[in-house]
GROMACS .gro file of N, CA, C and O in nm:
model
  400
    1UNK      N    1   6.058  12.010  -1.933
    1UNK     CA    2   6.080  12.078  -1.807
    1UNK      C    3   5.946  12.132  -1.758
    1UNK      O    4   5.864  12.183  -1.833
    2UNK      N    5   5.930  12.116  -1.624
    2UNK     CA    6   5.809  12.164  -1.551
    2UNK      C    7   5.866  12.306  -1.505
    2UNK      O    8   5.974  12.352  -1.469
    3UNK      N    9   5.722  12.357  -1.527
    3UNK     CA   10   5.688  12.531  -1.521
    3UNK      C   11   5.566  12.534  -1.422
    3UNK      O   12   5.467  12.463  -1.435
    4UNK      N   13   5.582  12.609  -1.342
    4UNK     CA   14   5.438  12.686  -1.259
    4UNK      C   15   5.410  12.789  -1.324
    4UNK      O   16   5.514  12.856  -1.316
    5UNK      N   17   5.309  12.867  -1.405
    5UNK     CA   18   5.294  12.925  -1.466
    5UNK      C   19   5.166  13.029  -1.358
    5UNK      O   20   5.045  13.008  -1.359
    6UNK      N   21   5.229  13.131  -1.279
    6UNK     CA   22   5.109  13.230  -1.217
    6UNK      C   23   5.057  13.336  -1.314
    6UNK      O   24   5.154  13.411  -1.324
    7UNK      N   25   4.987  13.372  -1.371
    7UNK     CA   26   4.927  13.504  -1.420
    7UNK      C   27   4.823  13.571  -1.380
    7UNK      O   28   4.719  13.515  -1.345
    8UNK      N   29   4.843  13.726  -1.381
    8UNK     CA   30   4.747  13.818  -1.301
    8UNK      C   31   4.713  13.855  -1.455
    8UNK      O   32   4.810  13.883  -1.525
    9UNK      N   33   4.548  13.858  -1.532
    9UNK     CA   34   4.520  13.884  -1.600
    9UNK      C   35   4.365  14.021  -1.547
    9UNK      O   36   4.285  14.020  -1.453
   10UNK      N   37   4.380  14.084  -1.621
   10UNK     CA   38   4.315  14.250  -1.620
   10UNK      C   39   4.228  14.217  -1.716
   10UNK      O   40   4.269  14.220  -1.832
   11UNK      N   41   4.095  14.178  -1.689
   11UNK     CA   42   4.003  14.118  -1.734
   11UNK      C   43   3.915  14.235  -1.802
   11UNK      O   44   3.850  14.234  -1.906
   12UNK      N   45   3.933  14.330  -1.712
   12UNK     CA   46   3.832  14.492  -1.756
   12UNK      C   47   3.902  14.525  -1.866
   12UNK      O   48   3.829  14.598  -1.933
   13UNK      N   49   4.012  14.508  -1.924
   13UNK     CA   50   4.023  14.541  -2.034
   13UNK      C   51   4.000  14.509  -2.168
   13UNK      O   52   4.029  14.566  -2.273
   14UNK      N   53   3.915  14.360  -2.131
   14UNK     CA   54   3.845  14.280  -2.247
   14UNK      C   55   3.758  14.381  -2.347
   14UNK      O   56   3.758  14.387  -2.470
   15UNK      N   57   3.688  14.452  -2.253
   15UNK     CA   58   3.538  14.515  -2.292
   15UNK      C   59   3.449  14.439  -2.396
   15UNK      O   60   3.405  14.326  -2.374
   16UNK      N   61   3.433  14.490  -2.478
   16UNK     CA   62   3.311  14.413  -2.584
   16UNK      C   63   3.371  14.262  -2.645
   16UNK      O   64   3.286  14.176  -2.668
   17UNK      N   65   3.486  14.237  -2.666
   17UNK     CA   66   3.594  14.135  -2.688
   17UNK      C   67   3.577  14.015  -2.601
   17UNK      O   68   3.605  13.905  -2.649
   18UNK      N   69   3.529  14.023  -2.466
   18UNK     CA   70   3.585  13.928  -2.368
   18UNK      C   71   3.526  13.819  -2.371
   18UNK      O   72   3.584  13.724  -2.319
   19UNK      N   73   3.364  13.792  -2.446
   19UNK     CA   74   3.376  13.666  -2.420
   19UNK      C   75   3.409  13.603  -2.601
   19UNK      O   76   3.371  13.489  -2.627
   20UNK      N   77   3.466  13.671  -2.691
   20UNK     CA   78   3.515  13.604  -2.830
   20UNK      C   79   3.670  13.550  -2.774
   20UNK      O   80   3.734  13.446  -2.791
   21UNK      N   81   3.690  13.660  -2.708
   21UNK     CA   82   3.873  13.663  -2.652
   21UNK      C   83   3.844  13.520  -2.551
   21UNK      O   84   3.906  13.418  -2.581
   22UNK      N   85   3.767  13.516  -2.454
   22UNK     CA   86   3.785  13.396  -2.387
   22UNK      C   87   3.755  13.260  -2.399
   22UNK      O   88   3.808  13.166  -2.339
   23UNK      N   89   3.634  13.260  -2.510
   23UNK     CA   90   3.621  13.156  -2.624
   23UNK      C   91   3.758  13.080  -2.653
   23UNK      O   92   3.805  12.968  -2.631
   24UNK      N   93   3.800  13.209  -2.718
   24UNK     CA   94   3.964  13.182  -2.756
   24UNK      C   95   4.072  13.118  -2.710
   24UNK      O   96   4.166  13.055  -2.758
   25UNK      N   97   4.028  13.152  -2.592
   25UNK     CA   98   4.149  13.080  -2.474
   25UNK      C   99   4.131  13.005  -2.423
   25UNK      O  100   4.231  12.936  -2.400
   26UNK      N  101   3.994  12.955  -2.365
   26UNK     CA  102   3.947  12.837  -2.347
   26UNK      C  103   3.998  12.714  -2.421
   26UNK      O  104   4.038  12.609  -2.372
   27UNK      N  105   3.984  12.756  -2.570
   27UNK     CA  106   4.001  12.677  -2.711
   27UNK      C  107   4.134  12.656  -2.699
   27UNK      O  108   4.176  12.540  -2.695
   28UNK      N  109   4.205  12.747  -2.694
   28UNK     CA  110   4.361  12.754  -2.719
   28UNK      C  111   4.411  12.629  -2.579
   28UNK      O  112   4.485  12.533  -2.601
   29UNK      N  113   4.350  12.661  -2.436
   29UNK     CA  114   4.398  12.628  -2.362
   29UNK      C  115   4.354  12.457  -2.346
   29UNK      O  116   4.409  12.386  -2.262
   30UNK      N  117   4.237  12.400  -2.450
   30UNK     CA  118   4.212  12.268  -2.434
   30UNK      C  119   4.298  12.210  -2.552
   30UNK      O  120   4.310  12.088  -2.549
   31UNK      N  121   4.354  12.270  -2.647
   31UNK     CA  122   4.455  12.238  -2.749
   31UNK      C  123   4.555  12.184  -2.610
   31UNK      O  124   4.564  12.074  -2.554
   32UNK      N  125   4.610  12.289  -2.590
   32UNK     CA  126   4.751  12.280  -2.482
   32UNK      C  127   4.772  12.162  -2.430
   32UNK      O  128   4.873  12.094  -2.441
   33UNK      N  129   4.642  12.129  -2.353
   33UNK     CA  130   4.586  12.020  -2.261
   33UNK      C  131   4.645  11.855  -2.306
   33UNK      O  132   4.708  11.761  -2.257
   34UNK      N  133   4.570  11.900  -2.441
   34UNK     CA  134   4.563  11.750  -2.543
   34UNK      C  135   4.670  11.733  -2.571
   34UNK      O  136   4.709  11.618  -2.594
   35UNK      N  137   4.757  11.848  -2.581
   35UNK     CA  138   4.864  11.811  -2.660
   35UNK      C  139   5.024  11.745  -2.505
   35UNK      O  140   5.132  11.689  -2.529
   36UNK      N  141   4.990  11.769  -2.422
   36UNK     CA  142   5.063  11.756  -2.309
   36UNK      C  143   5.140  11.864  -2.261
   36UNK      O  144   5.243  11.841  -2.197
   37UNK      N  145   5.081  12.034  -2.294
   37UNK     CA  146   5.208  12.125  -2.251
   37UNK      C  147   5.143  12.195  -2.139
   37UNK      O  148   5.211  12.258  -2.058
   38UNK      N  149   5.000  12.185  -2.130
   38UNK     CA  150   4.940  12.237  -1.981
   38UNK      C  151   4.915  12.124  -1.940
   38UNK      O  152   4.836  12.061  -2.011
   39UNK      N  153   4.967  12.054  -1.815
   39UNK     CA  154   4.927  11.920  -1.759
   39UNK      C  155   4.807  11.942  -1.661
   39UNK      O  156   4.726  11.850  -1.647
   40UNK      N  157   4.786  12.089  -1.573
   40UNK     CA  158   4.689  12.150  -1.465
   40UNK      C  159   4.670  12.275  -1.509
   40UNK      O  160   4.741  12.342  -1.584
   41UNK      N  161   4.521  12.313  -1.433
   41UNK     CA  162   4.487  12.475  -1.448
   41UNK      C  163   4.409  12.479  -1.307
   41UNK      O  164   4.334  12.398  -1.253
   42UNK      N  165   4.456  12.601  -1.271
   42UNK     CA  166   4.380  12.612  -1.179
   42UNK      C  167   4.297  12.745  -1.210
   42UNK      O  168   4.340  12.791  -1.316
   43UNK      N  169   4.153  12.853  -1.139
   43UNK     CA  170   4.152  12.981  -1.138
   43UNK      C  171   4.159  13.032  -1.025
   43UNK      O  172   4.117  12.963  -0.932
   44UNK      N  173   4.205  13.145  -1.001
   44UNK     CA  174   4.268  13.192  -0.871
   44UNK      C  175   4.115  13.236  -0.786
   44UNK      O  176   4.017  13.249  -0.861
   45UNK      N  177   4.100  13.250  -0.689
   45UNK     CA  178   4.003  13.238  -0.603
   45UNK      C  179   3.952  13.360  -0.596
   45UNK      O  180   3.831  13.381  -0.601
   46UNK      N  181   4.035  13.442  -0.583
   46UNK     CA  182   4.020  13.630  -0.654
   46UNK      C  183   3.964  13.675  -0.765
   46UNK      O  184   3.949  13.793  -0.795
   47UNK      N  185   3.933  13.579  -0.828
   47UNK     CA  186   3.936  13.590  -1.011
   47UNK      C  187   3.990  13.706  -1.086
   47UNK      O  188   3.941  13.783  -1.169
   48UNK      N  189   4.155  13.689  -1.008
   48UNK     CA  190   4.228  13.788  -1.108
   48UNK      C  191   4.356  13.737  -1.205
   48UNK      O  192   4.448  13.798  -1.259
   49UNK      N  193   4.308  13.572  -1.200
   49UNK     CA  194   4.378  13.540  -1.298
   49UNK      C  195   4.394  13.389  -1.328
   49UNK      O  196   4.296  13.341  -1.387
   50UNK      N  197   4.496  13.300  -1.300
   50UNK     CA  198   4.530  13.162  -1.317
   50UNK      C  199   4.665  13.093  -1.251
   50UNK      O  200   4.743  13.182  -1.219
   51UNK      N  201   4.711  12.972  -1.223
   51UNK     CA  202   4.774  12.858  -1.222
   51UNK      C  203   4.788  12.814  -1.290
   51UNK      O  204   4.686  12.786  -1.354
   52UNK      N  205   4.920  12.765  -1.343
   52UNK     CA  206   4.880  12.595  -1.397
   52UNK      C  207   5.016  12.536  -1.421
   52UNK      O  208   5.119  12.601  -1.436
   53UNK      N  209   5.008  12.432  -1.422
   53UNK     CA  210   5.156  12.372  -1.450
   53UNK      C  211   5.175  12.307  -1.589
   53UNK      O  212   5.095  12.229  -1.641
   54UNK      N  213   5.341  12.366  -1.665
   54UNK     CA  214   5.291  12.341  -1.777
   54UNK      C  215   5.417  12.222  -1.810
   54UNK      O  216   5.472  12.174  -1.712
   55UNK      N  217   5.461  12.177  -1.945
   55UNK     CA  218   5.563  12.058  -1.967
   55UNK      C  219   5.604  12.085  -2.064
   55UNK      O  220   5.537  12.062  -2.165
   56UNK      N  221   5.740  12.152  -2.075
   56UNK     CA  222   5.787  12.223  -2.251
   56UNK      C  223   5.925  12.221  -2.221
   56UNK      O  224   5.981  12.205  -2.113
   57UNK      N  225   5.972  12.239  -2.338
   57UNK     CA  226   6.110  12.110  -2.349
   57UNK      C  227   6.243  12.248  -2.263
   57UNK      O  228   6.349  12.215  -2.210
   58UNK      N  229   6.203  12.364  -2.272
   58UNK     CA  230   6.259  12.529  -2.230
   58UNK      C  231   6.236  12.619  -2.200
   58UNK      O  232   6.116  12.639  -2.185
   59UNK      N  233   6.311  12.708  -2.177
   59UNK     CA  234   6.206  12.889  -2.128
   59UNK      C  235   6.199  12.928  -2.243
   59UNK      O  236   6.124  13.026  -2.250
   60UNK      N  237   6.262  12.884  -2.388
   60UNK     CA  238   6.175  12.948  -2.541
   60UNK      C  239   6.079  12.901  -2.521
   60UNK      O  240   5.984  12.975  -2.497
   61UNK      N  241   6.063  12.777  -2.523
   61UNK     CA  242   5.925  12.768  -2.567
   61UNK      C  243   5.783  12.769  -2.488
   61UNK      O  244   5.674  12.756  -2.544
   62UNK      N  245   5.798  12.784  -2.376
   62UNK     CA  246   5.753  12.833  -2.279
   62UNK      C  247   5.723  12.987  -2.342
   62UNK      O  248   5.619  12.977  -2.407
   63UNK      N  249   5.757  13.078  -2.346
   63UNK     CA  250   5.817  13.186  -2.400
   63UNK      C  251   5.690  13.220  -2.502
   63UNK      O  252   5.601  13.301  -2.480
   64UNK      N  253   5.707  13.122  -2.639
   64UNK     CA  254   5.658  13.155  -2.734
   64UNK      C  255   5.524  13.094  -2.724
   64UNK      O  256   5.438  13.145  -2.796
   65UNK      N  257   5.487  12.994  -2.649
   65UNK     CA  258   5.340  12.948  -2.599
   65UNK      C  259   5.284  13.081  -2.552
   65UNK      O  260   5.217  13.165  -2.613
   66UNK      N  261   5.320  13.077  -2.454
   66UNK     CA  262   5.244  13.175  -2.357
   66UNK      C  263   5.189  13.329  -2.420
   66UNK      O  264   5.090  13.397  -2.393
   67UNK      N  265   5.354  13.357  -2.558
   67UNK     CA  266   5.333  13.472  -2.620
   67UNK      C  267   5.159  13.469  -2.708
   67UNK      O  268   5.068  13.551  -2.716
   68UNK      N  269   5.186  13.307  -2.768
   68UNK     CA  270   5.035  13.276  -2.854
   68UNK      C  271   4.897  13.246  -2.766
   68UNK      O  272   4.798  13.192  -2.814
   69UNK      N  273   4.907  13.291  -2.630
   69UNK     CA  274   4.747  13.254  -2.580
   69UNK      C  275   4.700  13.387  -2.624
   69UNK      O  276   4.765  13.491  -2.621
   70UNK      N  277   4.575  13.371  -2.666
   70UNK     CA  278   4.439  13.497  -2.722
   70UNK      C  279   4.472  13.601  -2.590
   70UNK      O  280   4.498  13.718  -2.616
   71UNK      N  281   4.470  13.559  -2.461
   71UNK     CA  282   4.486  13.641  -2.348
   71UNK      C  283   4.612  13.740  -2.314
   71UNK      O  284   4.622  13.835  -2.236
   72UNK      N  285   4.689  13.686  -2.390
   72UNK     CA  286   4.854  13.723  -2.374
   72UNK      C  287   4.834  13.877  -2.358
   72UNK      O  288   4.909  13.935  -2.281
   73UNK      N  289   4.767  13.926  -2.406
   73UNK     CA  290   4.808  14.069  -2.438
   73UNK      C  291   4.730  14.176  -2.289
   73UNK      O  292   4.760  14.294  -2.275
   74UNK      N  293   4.641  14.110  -2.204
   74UNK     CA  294   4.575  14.122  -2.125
   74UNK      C  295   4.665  14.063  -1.986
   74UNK      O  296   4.623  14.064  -1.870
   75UNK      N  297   4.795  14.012  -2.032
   75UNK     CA  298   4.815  13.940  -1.864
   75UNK      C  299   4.921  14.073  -1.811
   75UNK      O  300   4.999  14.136  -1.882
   76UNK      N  301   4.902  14.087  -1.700
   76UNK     CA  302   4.971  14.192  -1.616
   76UNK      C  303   5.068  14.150  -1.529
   76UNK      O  304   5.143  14.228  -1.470
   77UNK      N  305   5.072  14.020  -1.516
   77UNK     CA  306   5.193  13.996  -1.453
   77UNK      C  307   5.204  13.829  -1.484
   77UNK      O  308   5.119  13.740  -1.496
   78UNK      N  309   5.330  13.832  -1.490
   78UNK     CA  310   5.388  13.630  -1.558
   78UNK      C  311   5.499  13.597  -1.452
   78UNK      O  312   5.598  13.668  -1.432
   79UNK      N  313   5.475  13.502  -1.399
   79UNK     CA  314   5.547  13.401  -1.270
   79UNK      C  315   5.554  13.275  -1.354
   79UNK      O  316   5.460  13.198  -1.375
   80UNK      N  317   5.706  13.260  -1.408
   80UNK     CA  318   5.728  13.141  -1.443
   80UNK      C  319   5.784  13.067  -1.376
   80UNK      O  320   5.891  13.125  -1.359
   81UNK      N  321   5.792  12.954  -1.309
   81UNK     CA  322   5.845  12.929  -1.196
   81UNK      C  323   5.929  12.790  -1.235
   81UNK      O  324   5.833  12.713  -1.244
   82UNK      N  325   6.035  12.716  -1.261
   82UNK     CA  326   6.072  12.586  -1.295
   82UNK      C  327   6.037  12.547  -1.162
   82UNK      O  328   6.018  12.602  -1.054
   83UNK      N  329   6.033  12.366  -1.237
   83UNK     CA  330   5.985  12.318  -1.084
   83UNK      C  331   6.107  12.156  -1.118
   83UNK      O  332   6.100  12.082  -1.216
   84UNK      N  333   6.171  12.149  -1.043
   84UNK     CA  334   6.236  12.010  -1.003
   84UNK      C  335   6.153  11.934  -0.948
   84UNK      O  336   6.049  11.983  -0.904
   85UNK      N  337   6.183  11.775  -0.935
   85UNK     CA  338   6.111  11.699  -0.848
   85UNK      C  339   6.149  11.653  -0.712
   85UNK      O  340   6.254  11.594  -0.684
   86UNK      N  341   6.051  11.686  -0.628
   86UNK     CA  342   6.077  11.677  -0.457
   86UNK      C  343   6.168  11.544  -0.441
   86UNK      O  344   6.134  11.452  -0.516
   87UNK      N  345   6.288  11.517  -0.347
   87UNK     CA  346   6.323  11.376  -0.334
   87UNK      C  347   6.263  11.288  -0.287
   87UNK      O  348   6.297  11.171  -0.304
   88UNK      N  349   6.170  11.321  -0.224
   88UNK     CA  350   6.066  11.253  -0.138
   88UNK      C  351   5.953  11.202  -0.191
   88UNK      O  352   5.898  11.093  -0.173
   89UNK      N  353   5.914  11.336  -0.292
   89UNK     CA  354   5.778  11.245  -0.372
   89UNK      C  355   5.879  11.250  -0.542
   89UNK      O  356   5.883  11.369  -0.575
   90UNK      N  357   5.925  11.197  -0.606
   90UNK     CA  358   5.974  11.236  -0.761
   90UNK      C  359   5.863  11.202  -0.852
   90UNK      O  360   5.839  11.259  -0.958
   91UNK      N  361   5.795  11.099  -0.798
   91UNK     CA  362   5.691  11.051  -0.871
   91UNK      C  363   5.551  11.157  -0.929
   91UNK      O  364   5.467  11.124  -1.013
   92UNK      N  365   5.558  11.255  -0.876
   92UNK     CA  366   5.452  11.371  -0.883
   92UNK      C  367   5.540  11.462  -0.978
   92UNK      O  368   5.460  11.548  -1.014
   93UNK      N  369   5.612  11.478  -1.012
   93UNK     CA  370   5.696  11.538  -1.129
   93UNK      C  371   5.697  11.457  -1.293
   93UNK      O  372   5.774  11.459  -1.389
   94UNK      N  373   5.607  11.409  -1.272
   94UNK     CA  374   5.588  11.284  -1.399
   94UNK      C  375   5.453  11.335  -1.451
   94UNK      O  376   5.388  11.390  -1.362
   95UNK      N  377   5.396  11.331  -1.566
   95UNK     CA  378   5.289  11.337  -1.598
   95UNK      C  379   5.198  11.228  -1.578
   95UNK      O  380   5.223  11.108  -1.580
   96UNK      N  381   5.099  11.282  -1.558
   96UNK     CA  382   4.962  11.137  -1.528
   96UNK      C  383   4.932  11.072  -1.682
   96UNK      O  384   4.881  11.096  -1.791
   97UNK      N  385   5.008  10.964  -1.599
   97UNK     CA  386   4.979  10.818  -1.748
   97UNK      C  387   4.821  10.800  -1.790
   97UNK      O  388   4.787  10.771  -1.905
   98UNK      N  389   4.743  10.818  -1.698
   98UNK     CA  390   4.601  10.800  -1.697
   98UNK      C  391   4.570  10.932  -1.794
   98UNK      O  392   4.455  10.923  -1.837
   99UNK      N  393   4.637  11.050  -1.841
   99UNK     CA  394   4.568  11.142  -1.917
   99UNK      C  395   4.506  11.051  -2.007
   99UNK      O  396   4.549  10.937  -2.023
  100UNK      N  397   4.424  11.088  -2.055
  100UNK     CA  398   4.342  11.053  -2.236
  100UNK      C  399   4.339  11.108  -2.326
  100UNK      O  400   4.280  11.063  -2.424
   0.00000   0.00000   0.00000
């Protein structure tokens, strides 16, 4: 199942942590990638947080991902959003075969 995943993350609260913590998430978040459960990322233009669309079989596990990013404990607000596929385009609700 497709997820829009919005988060407002509070970055000032990293302090001396933030760039081991974002190391972290970076890391965590190119695992995700490879593995097919973040298909997109975007960063918000504000830089107060992220996008991304993710591919997990439920809202557990959705749930328990999101609980394990290094950042988790720093996000201030979570927009999980399911996403169906448009009738018009369905084909954009598919993952890109071209990943590697």
């Amino acid at each position: 199942m497709l997820f829009l995943l919005d988060v407002d993350i509070d970055y000032g609260r990293l302090g001396e942590k933030r760039d081991q913590i974002l190391a972290e998430e970076w890391g965590t978040s190119r695992q995700l990638y490879a593995e097919g459960t973040m298909l997109r990322i975007w960063r918000k233009a504000n830089a107060q947080g992220a996008v991304a669309v993710w591919d997990v079989p439920d809202h557990e596990t959705l749930n328990e991902k999101i609980r394990a990013m290094p950042l988790y404990p720093y996000f201030r607000k979570i927009r999980a959003i399911p996403l169906v596929p448009h009738p018009k385009f369905p084909q954009w609700a598919k993952p890109d075969p071209d990943r590697g």
